[in-house]
XYZ file of C-alpha atoms in Angstrom:
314
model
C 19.789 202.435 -40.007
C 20.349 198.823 -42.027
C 17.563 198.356 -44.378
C 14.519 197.085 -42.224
C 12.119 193.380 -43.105
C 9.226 193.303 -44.938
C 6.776 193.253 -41.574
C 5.166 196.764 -40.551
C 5.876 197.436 -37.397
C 2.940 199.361 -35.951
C 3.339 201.034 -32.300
C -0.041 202.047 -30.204
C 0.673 204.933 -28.207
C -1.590 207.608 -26.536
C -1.285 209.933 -30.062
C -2.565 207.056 -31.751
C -1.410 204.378 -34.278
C 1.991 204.710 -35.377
C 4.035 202.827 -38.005
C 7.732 202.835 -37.827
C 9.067 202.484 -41.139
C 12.482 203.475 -43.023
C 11.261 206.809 -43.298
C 10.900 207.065 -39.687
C 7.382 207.403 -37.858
C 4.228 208.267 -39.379
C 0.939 208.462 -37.868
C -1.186 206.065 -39.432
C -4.547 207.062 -37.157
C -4.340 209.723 -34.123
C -6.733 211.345 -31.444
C -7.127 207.938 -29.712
C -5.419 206.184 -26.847
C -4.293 203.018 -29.181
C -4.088 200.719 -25.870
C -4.105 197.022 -27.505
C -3.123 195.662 -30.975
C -3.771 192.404 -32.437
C -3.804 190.746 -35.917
C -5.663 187.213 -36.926
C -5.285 184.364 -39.046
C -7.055 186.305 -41.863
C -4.457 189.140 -41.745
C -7.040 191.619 -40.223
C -5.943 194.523 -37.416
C -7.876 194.722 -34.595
C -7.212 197.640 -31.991
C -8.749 198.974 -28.218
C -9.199 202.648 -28.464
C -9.210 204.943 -25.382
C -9.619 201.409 -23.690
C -13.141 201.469 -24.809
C -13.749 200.623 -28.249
C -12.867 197.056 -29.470
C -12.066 198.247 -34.177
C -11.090 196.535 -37.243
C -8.978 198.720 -39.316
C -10.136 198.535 -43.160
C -10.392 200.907 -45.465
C -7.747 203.081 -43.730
C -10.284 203.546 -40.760
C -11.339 202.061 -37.621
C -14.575 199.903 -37.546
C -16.295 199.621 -34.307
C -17.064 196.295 -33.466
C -18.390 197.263 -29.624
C -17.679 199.105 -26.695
C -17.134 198.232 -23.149
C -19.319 199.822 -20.667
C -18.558 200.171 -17.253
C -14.886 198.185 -17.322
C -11.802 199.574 -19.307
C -10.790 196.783 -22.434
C -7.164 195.857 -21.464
C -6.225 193.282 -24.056
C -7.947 191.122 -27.218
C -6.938 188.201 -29.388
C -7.796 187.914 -32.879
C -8.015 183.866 -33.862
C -9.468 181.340 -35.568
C -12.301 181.061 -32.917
C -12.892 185.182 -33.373
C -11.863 187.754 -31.688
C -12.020 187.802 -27.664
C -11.264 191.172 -25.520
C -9.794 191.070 -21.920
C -11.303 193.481 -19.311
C -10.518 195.058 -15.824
C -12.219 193.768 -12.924
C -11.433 189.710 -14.948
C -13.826 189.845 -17.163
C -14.059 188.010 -21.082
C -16.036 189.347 -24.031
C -16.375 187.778 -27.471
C -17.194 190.339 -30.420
C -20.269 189.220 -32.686
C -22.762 190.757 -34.614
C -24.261 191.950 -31.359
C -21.366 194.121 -30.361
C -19.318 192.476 -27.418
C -20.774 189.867 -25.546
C -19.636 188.264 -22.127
C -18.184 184.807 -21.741
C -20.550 183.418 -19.547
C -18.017 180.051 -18.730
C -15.209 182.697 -17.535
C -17.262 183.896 -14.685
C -17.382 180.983 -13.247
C -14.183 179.140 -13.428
C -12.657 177.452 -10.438
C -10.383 179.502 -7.718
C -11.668 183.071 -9.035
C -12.371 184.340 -5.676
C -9.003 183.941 -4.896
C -7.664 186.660 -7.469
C -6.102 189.821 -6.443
C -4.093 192.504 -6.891
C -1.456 193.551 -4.227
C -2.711 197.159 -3.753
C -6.294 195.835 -2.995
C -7.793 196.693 -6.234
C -10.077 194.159 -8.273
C -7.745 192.105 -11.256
C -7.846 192.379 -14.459
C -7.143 189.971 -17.890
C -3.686 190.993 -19.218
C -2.721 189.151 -21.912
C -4.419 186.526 -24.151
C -2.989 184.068 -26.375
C -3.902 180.905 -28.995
C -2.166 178.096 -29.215
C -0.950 177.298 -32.511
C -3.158 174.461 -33.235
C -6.260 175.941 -31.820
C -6.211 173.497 -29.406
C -6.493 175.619 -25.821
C -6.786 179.552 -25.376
C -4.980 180.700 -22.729
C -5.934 183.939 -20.723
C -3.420 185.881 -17.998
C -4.811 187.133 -14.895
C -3.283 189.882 -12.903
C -2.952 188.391 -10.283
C -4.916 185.156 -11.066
C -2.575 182.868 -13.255
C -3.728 181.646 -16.248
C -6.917 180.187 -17.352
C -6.903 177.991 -20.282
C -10.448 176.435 -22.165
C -9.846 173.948 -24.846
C -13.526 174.144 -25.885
C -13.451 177.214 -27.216
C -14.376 179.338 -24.613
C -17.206 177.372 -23.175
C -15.631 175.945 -19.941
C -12.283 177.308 -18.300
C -9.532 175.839 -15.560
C -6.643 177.371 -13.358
C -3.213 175.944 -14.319
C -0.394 178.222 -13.392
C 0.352 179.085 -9.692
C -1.286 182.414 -9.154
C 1.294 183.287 -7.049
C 3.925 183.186 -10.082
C 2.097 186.506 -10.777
C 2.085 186.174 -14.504
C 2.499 189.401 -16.665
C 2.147 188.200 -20.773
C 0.998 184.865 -21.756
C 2.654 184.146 -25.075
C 1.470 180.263 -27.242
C 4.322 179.375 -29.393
C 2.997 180.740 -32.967
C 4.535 176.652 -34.182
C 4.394 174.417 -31.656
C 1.176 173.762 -30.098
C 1.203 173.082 -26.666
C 4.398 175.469 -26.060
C 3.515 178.441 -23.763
C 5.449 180.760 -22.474
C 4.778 183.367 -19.354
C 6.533 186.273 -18.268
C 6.439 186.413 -14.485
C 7.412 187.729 -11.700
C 9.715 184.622 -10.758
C 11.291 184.064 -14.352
C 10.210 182.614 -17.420
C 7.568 180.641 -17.222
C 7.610 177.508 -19.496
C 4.974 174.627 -19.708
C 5.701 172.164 -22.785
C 2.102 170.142 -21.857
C -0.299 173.400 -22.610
C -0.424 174.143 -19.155
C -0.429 170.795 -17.551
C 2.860 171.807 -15.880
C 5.352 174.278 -15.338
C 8.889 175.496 -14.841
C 10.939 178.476 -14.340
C 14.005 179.567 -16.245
C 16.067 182.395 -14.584
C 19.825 181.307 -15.076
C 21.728 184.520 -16.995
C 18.460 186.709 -15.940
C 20.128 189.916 -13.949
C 17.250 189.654 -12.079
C 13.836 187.932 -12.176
C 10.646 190.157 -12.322
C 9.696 189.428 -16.365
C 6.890 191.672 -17.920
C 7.015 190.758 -21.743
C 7.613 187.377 -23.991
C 8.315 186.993 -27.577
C 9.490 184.083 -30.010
C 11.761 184.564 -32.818
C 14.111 183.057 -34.779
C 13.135 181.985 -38.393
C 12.532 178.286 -36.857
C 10.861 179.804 -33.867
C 14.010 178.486 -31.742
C 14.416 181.767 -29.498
C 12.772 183.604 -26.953
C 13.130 187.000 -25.899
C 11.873 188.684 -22.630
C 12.344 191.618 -20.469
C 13.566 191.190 -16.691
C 13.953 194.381 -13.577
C 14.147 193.676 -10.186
C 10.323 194.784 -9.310
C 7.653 196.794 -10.420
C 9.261 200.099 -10.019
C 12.380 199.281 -11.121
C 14.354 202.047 -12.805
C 17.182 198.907 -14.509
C 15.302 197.091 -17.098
C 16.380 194.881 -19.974
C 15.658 192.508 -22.524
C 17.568 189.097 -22.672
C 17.305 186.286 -25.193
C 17.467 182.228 -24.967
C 17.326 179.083 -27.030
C 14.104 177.650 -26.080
C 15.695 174.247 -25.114
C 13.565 170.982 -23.027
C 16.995 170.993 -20.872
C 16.937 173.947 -19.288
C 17.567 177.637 -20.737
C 20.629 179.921 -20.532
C 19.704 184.057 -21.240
C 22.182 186.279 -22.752
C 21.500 190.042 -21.984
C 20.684 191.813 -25.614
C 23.114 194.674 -25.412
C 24.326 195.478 -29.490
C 22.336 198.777 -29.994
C 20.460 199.122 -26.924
C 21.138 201.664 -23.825
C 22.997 200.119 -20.586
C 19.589 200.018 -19.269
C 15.708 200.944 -19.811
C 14.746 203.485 -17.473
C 11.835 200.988 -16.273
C 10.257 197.560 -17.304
C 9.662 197.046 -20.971
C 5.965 196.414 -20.346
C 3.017 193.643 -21.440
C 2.684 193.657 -25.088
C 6.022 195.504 -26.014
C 8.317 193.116 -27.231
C 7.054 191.758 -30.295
C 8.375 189.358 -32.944
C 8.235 187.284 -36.297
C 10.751 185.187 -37.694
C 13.998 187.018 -37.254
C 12.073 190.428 -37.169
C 11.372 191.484 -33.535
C 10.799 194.885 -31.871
C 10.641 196.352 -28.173
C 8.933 199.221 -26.918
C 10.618 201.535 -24.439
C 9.252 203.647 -20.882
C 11.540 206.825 -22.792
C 8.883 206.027 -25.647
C 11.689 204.801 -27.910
C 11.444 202.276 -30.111
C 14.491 199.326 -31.369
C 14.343 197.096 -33.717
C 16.139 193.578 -34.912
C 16.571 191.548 -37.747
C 18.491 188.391 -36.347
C 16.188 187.564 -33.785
C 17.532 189.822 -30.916
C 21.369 189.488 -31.569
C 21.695 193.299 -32.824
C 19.441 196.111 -32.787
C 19.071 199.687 -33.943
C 16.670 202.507 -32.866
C 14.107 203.270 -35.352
C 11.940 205.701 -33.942
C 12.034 207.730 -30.624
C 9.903 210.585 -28.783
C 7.081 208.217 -29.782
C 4.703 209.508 -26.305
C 3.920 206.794 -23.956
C 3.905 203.751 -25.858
C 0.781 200.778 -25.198
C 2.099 198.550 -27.331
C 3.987 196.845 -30.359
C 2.806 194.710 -32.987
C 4.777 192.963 -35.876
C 2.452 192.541 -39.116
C 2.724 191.094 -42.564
C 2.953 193.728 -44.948
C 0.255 191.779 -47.239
């Protein structure tokens, strides 16, 4: 194993919270079903435990902030704004001082009725970004699109086809008004925050994308997984120059297996800089150091990962 960046890589699984270091895996916090990671601006770690409890981890605890009743937390960003959590059934919480508290303009934003979810079941928010200016918050429905509010929350509007059937929403971490969606026809790529979209497919062995990432150290490449469908049993990750004209992928195959034994999921491909990280289904996981060109397996027999986070070591 080359000698690995300065960023922990931290893994929720259903064992708990894992960091993946040189020394192999260690459990940093277990007994809970770590199903959602996210840090903020301040350098905090926020976590959804047994999909119920929305935690900051000081002190080398977890700090309940609230607790969903009723719903199952599926997601949360940590930004500038604060820290909002995704639910099942679409729902939007904001944590405050009085535990977690709905977001009372997301209930009401245009085309909701039309949501769904092909096996008849109510949608859920699956992925929630920021873009880098703080500009416009995007949220990923499943199946709904994404809904982005550039007032902070207060008032919401559709902008992506629903029937792209987005998996990750993913802001550029540099370049405000970049955003990037994994979806079930391609890439998804709006340079206007949303205004407009395209999709990029060309290289893709197939076009049913799960997970995004940018890396590079000048933010120049983007990584994301591809299968052909929701039970496939062939899935990969590719990379691309992020590029106005039109993208090219390359499959990522130095250090990897032929193929994942099913999609690399929502929130496990990770990356910062030239660091980046994917989570497998065999509950493996690889790691990089020049932004997706090589890789090497750091940890394995992890349990069934949730998720992978990149964090500054400070």
């Amino acid at each position: 194993m080359p000698p690995l960046p300065a960023l922990r890589l931290l893994v929720g699984t259903d064992r708990g919270l894992i960091e993946v270091g040189e020394d192999g895996p260690r459990t940093v916090s277990g007994g809970r079903d770590v199903t959602g990671l996210a840090s903020g601006p301040d350098g905090g770690l926020w976590g959804v435990l047994d999909g119920i409890d929305v935690a900051e981890w000081a002190d080398a605890r977890w700090h309940v902030a609230g607790s969903v009743r009723d719903l199952r937390a599926t997601c949360l960003l940590s930004h500038a704004g604060g820290v909002l959590v995704g639910t099942s059934e679409a729902h939007l919480l904001r944590a405050g001082d009085r535990g977690l508290e709905p977001v009372e303009g997301f209930e009401t934003v245009r085309d909701r009725d039309t949501w769904f979810t092909p096996w008849g079941g109510p949608p859920d928010v699956r992925s929630l970004t920021a873009e880098a200016d703080g500009s416009a918050i995007h949220v990923n429905v499943h199946v709904g699109g994404i809904v982005r509010s550039r007032d902070g929350g207060e008032t919401w509007e559709p902008t992506i086809d629903i029937q792209a059937d987005v998996h990750e929403v993913r802001a550029h971490p540099e370049r405000a008004g970049l955003v990037l969606a994994a979806a079930a026809r391609g890439l998804a790529v709006s340079d206007d925050g949303g205004g407009t979209w395209r999709h990029e497919t060309e290289g893709l062995h197939a076009r049913y994308c799960r997970s995004v990432a940018v890396a590079g150290s000048d933010g120049g490449t983007v990584l994301v997984s591809a299968s052909d469908g929701p039970f496939s049993r062939r899935g990969a990750v590719y990379r691309a120059a992020l590029a106005d004209g039109g993208m090219t992928f390359e499959r990522c195959r130095d250090g990897l297996p032929e193929w994942f034994g099913g999609n690399v999921d929502t929130g496990w491909l990770t990356a910062s800089g030239d660091d980046a990280a994917v989570g497998t289904p065999e509950g493996a996981v690889f790691r990089s150091s020049d932004a997706g060109v090589t890789w090497f397996q750091a940890a394995e027999h992890l349990g069934s990962i949730r998720c992978v986070l990149l964090v500054s070591d400070g």
